Amino acid sequence: MELSDNDIKATILYHLRRKRIIGAKHAPFDTLKMGFPSHLGKDVKKIAEQLIKQGYIIPKPTNYGLQVSLNTLILN
Protein backbone atom coordinates (compact mmCIF):
# COMPACT_ATOMS: atom_id res chain seq x y z
CA MET A 1 0.00 0.00 0.00
CA GLU A 2 1.45 3.35 -1.06
CA LEU A 3 1.15 6.28 1.35
CA SER A 4 -0.02 9.65 0.03
CA ASP A 5 1.55 12.94 1.10
CA ASN A 6 -1.42 13.69 3.37
CA ASP A 7 -1.07 10.29 5.05
CA ILE A 8 2.61 10.96 5.73
CA LYS A 9 1.85 14.44 7.12
CA ALA A 10 -0.85 13.05 9.39
CA THR A 11 1.42 10.26 10.62
CA ILE A 12 4.30 12.63 11.41
CA LEU A 13 2.03 14.99 13.34
CA TYR A 14 0.31 12.08 15.12
CA HIS A 15 3.60 10.59 16.28
CA LEU A 16 4.90 13.93 17.58
CA ARG A 17 1.62 14.52 19.44
CA ARG A 18 1.51 11.00 20.85
CA LYS A 19 5.10 11.27 22.12
CA ARG A 20 4.28 14.72 23.60
CA ILE A 21 7.00 16.49 21.58
CA ILE A 22 5.30 19.86 22.05
CA GLY A 23 6.77 23.31 22.63
CA ALA A 24 9.96 23.18 24.69
CA LYS A 25 10.43 19.40 24.32
CA HIS A 26 12.34 18.47 21.16
CA ALA A 27 13.18 15.39 19.12
CA PRO A 28 15.88 14.90 16.48
CA PHE A 29 14.75 15.65 12.92
CA ASP A 30 16.16 12.32 11.74
CA THR A 31 13.78 10.35 13.98
CA LEU A 32 10.77 11.60 12.00
CA LYS A 33 11.61 8.95 9.39
CA MET A 34 11.25 6.12 11.90
CA GLY A 35 8.20 3.96 11.39
CA PHE A 36 8.10 4.51 7.64
CA PRO A 37 9.43 2.13 4.98
CA SER A 38 13.02 2.86 4.02
CA HIS A 39 12.13 3.68 0.41
CA LEU A 40 9.98 6.62 1.64
CA GLY A 41 12.85 8.30 3.53
CA LYS A 42 13.34 11.15 1.05
CA ASP A 43 9.59 11.77 0.80
CA VAL A 44 9.23 11.91 4.59
CA LYS A 45 12.12 14.39 4.84
CA LYS A 46 10.62 16.58 2.10
CA ILE A 47 7.17 16.56 3.73
CA ALA A 48 8.63 17.30 7.18
CA GLU A 49 10.40 20.33 5.70
CA GLN A 50 7.04 21.44 4.25
CA LEU A 51 5.46 21.14 7.71
CA ILE A 52 8.23 23.37 9.09
CA LYS A 53 7.53 25.98 6.39
CA GLN A 54 3.78 25.79 7.10
CA GLY A 55 4.40 26.35 10.82
CA TYR A 56 3.13 23.04 12.18
CA ILE A 57 6.60 22.00 13.34
CA ILE A 58 9.10 24.34 15.02
CA PRO A 59 12.79 23.77 14.18
CA LYS A 60 15.55 24.28 16.74
CA PRO A 61 19.06 24.26 15.29
CA THR A 62 21.70 22.80 17.61
CA ASN A 63 25.38 22.01 17.25
CA TYR A 64 24.58 18.27 17.07
CA GLY A 65 21.74 18.48 14.53
CA LEU A 66 18.29 19.86 13.91
CA GLN A 67 15.68 19.31 16.63
CA VAL A 68 11.93 19.69 16.06
CA SER A 69 8.75 20.02 18.11
CA LEU A 70 5.08 20.71 17.49
CA ASN A 71 3.96 24.32 17.44
CA THR A 72 1.74 24.97 20.49
CA LEU A 73 -0.15 27.76 18.74
CA ILE A 74 -1.35 25.37 16.04
CA LEU A 75 -2.66 22.87 18.60
CA ASN A 76 -4.97 25.36 20.29
Backbone as a printed PyTorch tensor [residue, N CA C, xyz], in Angstrom:
tensor([[[ 0.8430, -1.1790,  0.0000],
         [ 0.0000,  0.0000,  0.0000],
         [ 0.8900,  1.2450,  0.0000]],

        [[ 0.6660,  2.1250, -0.9440],
         [ 1.4550,  3.3530, -1.0640],
         [ 0.8170,  4.4520, -0.2150]],

        [[ 1.6320,  5.1890,  0.5040],
         [ 1.1460,  6.2800,  1.3450],
         [ 1.1340,  7.5810,  0.5510]],

        [[ 0.0490,  8.3420,  0.6890],
         [-0.0150,  9.6470,  0.0340],
         [ 0.6960, 10.6800,  0.9060]],

        [[ 0.8880, 11.8700,  0.3420],
         [ 1.5470, 12.9420,  1.1000],
         [ 0.7420, 13.3100,  2.3390]],

        [[-0.5830, 13.3400,  2.2220],
         [-1.4190, 13.6870,  3.3720],
         [-1.3360, 12.6220,  4.4600]],

        [[-1.2290, 11.3580,  4.0680],
         [-1.0740, 10.2900,  5.0550],
         [ 0.2460, 10.4350,  5.8090]],

        [[ 1.3000, 10.7860,  5.0930],
         [ 2.6130, 10.9630,  5.7260],
         [ 2.5860, 12.1580,  6.6690]],

        [[ 1.9630, 13.2680,  6.2380],
         [ 1.8460, 14.4450,  7.1160],
         [ 1.0950, 14.0890,  8.3910]],

        [[-0.0320, 13.4130,  8.2310],
         [-0.8500, 13.0530,  9.3890],
         [-0.0890, 12.1300, 10.3340]],

        [[ 0.6640, 11.2020,  9.7890],
         [ 1.4170, 10.2640, 10.6200],
         [ 2.5310, 10.9680, 11.3850]],

        [[ 3.2360, 11.8810, 10.7280],
         [ 4.3030, 12.6320, 11.4060],
         [ 3.7190, 13.4400, 12.5650]],

        [[ 2.6390, 14.1700, 12.2980],
         [ 2.0280, 14.9930, 13.3430],
         [ 1.4550, 14.1340, 14.4650]],

        [[ 0.8700, 12.9880, 14.1120],
         [ 0.3110, 12.0830, 15.1160],
         [ 1.4030, 11.5460, 16.0410]],

        [[ 2.5230, 11.1320, 15.4680],
         [ 3.6040, 10.5860, 16.2850],
         [ 4.1990, 11.6440, 17.2100]],

        [[ 4.3720, 12.8650, 16.7110],
         [ 4.8980, 13.9260, 17.5770],
         [ 3.9190, 14.2240, 18.7110]],

        [[ 2.6280, 14.2400, 18.4140],
         [ 1.6240, 14.5240, 19.4400],
         [ 1.5520, 13.3880, 20.4560]],

        [[ 1.6100, 12.1570, 19.9680],
         [ 1.5130, 11.0050, 20.8490],
         [ 2.7100, 10.9030, 21.7860]],

        [[ 3.8920, 11.3050, 21.2960],
         [ 5.0980, 11.2730, 22.1240],
         [ 5.2520, 12.5420, 22.9550]],

        [[ 4.2930, 13.4560, 22.8540],
         [ 4.2750, 14.7240, 23.5960],
         [ 5.5040, 15.5750, 23.2990]],

        [[ 5.8880, 15.6360, 22.0250],
         [ 6.9970, 16.4850, 21.5800],
         [ 6.3790, 17.8340, 21.2100]],

        [[ 6.0420, 18.6140, 22.2300],
         [ 5.2990, 19.8570, 22.0460],
         [ 6.0520, 20.9880, 22.7350]],

        [[ 6.1880, 22.1130, 22.0330],
         [ 6.7750, 23.3060, 22.6290],
         [ 8.2460, 23.1590, 22.9580]],

        [[ 8.5660, 23.1650, 24.2610],
         [ 9.9620, 23.1780, 24.6930],
         [10.6180, 21.8020, 24.6600]],

        [[ 9.8560, 20.7430, 24.4290],
         [10.4290, 19.4010, 24.3220],
         [10.7200, 19.1200, 22.8550]],

        [[11.9150, 18.6490, 22.5470],
         [12.3380, 18.4750, 21.1610],
         [12.7660, 17.0400, 20.8850]],

        [[12.7140, 16.6910, 19.6010],
         [13.1830, 15.3850, 19.1230],
         [14.0690, 15.6150, 17.9080]],

        [[15.0260, 14.7470, 17.6590],
         [15.8810, 14.9010, 16.4760],
         [15.0740, 14.8080, 15.1810]],

        [[15.4320, 15.6250, 14.2160],
         [14.7480, 15.6510, 12.9220],
         [14.8430, 14.2970, 12.2270]],

        [[15.9540, 13.6060, 12.4040],
         [16.1580, 12.3170, 11.7400],
         [15.1960, 11.2380, 12.2290]],

        [[14.6790, 11.3680, 13.4510],
         [13.7770, 10.3470, 13.9760],
         [12.3820, 10.4410, 13.3780]],

        [[12.0810, 11.4980, 12.6340],
         [10.7700, 11.5970, 11.9960],
         [10.5830, 10.5100, 10.9480]],

        [[11.6780,  9.9950, 10.4140],
         [11.6060,  8.9530,  9.3870],
         [11.3230,  7.5740,  9.9740]],

        [[11.4760,  7.4210, 11.2750],
         [11.2550,  6.1170, 11.8960],
         [ 9.7830,  5.7220, 11.7820]],

        [[ 9.5520,  4.4620, 11.5290],
         [ 8.1950,  3.9600, 11.3920],
         [ 7.7000,  3.9360,  9.9630]],

        [[ 8.4550,  4.5220,  9.0590],
         [ 8.1030,  4.5140,  7.6420],
         [ 9.0060,  3.5270,  6.9120]],

        [[ 8.5510,  2.9900,  5.7820],
         [ 9.4280,  2.1320,  4.9830],
         [10.6630,  2.9020,  4.5170]],

        [[11.7620,  2.1980,  4.3490],
         [13.0230,  2.8570,  4.0210],
         [12.9890,  3.5480,  2.6590]],

        [[12.1820,  3.0560,  1.7300],
         [12.1320,  3.6850,  0.4120],
         [11.3690,  5.0090,  0.4180]],

        [[10.6970,  5.3440,  1.5290],
         [ 9.9830,  6.6180,  1.6400],
         [10.7880,  7.6690,  2.3980]],

        [[12.0370,  7.3950,  2.7200],
         [12.8460,  8.3040,  3.5330],
         [12.9530,  9.7020,  2.9650]],

        [[13.2080,  9.8220,  1.6610],
         [13.3360, 11.1470,  1.0490],
         [12.0010, 11.8750,  1.0330]],

        [[10.9110, 11.1490,  0.8040],
         [ 9.5880, 11.7720,  0.8020],
         [ 9.2240, 12.2840,  2.1870]],

        [[ 9.5300, 11.5060,  3.2130],
         [ 9.2280, 11.9140,  4.5860],
         [10.0210, 13.1620,  4.9460]],

        [[11.2840, 13.2130,  4.5560],
         [12.1170, 14.3860,  4.8410],
         [11.5630, 15.6200,  4.1360]],

        [[11.1660, 15.4680,  2.8750],
         [10.6180, 16.5840,  2.1020],
         [ 9.3110, 17.0890,  2.7240]],

        [[ 8.4550, 16.1720,  3.1380],
         [ 7.1720, 16.5560,  3.7260],
         [ 7.3770, 17.1830,  5.0990]],

        [[ 8.3360, 16.6930,  5.8780],
         [ 8.6310, 17.2970,  7.1820],
         [ 9.1370, 18.7250,  7.0110]],

        [[ 9.9440, 18.9660,  5.9780],
         [10.3990, 20.3330,  5.7010],
         [ 9.2290, 21.2260,  5.2910]],

        [[ 8.2450, 20.6740,  4.5870],
         [ 7.0440, 21.4410,  4.2470],
         [ 6.2640, 21.8010,  5.5070]],

        [[ 6.1700, 20.8650,  6.4540],
         [ 5.4640, 21.1380,  7.7080],
         [ 6.1650, 22.2320,  8.5090]],

        [[ 7.4920, 22.2970,  8.4250],
         [ 8.2330, 23.3720,  9.0880],
         [ 7.8890, 24.7040,  8.4340]],

        [[ 7.8540, 24.7400,  7.0990],
         [ 7.5260, 25.9780,  6.3860],
         [ 6.0920, 26.4190,  6.6530]],

        [[ 5.1810, 25.4610,  6.8300],
         [ 3.7830, 25.7850,  7.1000],
         [ 3.5470, 26.1830,  8.5500]],

        [[ 4.5130, 25.9300,  9.4270],
         [ 4.3990, 26.3540, 10.8170],
         [ 3.8510, 25.3060, 11.7630]],

        [[ 3.6190, 24.0920, 11.2990],
         [ 3.1260, 23.0420, 12.1810],
         [ 4.2290, 22.5030, 13.0870]],

        [[ 5.4500, 22.4950, 12.5810],
         [ 6.6020, 22.0030, 13.3360],
         [ 7.5880, 23.1520, 13.5000]],

        [[ 8.1260, 23.2850, 14.7250],
         [ 9.0980, 24.3370, 15.0210],
         [10.4980, 23.7280, 14.9920]],

        [[11.4090, 24.2780, 14.1860],
         [12.7850, 23.7670, 14.1800],
         [13.6280, 24.4440, 15.2600]],

        [[14.5900, 23.7150, 15.7890],
         [15.5490, 24.2750, 16.7410],
         [16.9340, 23.8040, 16.3230]],

        [[17.7200, 24.6760, 15.6990],
         [19.0620, 24.2580, 15.2930],
         [19.9790, 24.1150, 16.5120]],

        [[20.7370, 23.0380, 16.5430],
         [21.7050, 22.8010, 17.6100],
         [23.0380, 22.4260, 16.9780]],

        [[24.0700, 22.3600, 17.7940],
         [25.3820, 22.0100, 17.2510],
         [25.4860, 20.5280, 16.9020]],

        [[24.5560, 19.7110, 17.3590],
         [24.5820, 18.2740, 17.0710],
         [23.4710, 17.8480, 16.1190]],

        [[22.7720, 18.8110, 15.5080],
         [21.7420, 18.4830, 14.5260],
         [20.4560, 19.2390, 14.7790]],

        [[19.5670, 19.1600, 13.8280],
         [18.2910, 19.8640, 13.9120],
         [17.3330, 19.1180, 14.8290]],

        [[16.6990, 19.8460, 15.7340],
         [15.6830, 19.3090, 16.6290],
         [14.3430, 19.9210, 16.2390]],

        [[13.2550, 19.1900, 16.4340],
         [11.9330, 19.6870, 16.0620],
         [10.9400, 19.4270, 17.1840]],

        [[ 9.8580, 20.2220, 17.1890],
         [ 8.7460, 20.0210, 18.1100],
         [ 7.4860, 20.5760, 17.4660]],

        [[ 6.3410, 20.1910, 18.0040],
         [ 5.0770, 20.7060, 17.4930],
         [ 4.8720, 22.1390, 17.9580]],

        [[ 4.2640, 22.9420, 17.1160],
         [ 3.9580, 24.3240, 17.4440],
         [ 2.7340, 24.3430, 18.3560]],

        [[ 2.8560, 24.9430, 19.5420],
         [ 1.7440, 24.9650, 20.4920],
         [ 0.6060, 25.8530, 20.0140]],

        [[ 0.9040, 26.8710, 19.2260],
         [-0.1480, 27.7610, 18.7400],
         [-1.0620, 27.0630, 17.7450]],

        [[-0.5480, 26.1160, 17.0020],
         [-1.3520, 25.3700, 16.0360],
         [-2.2830, 24.3970, 16.7520]],

        [[-1.8580, 23.8560, 17.8850],
         [-2.6640, 22.8680, 18.6020],
         [-3.9000, 23.4810, 19.2330]],

        [[-3.8300, 24.7320, 19.6100],
         [-4.9700, 25.3620, 20.2940],
         [-6.0350, 25.7800, 19.3700]]])
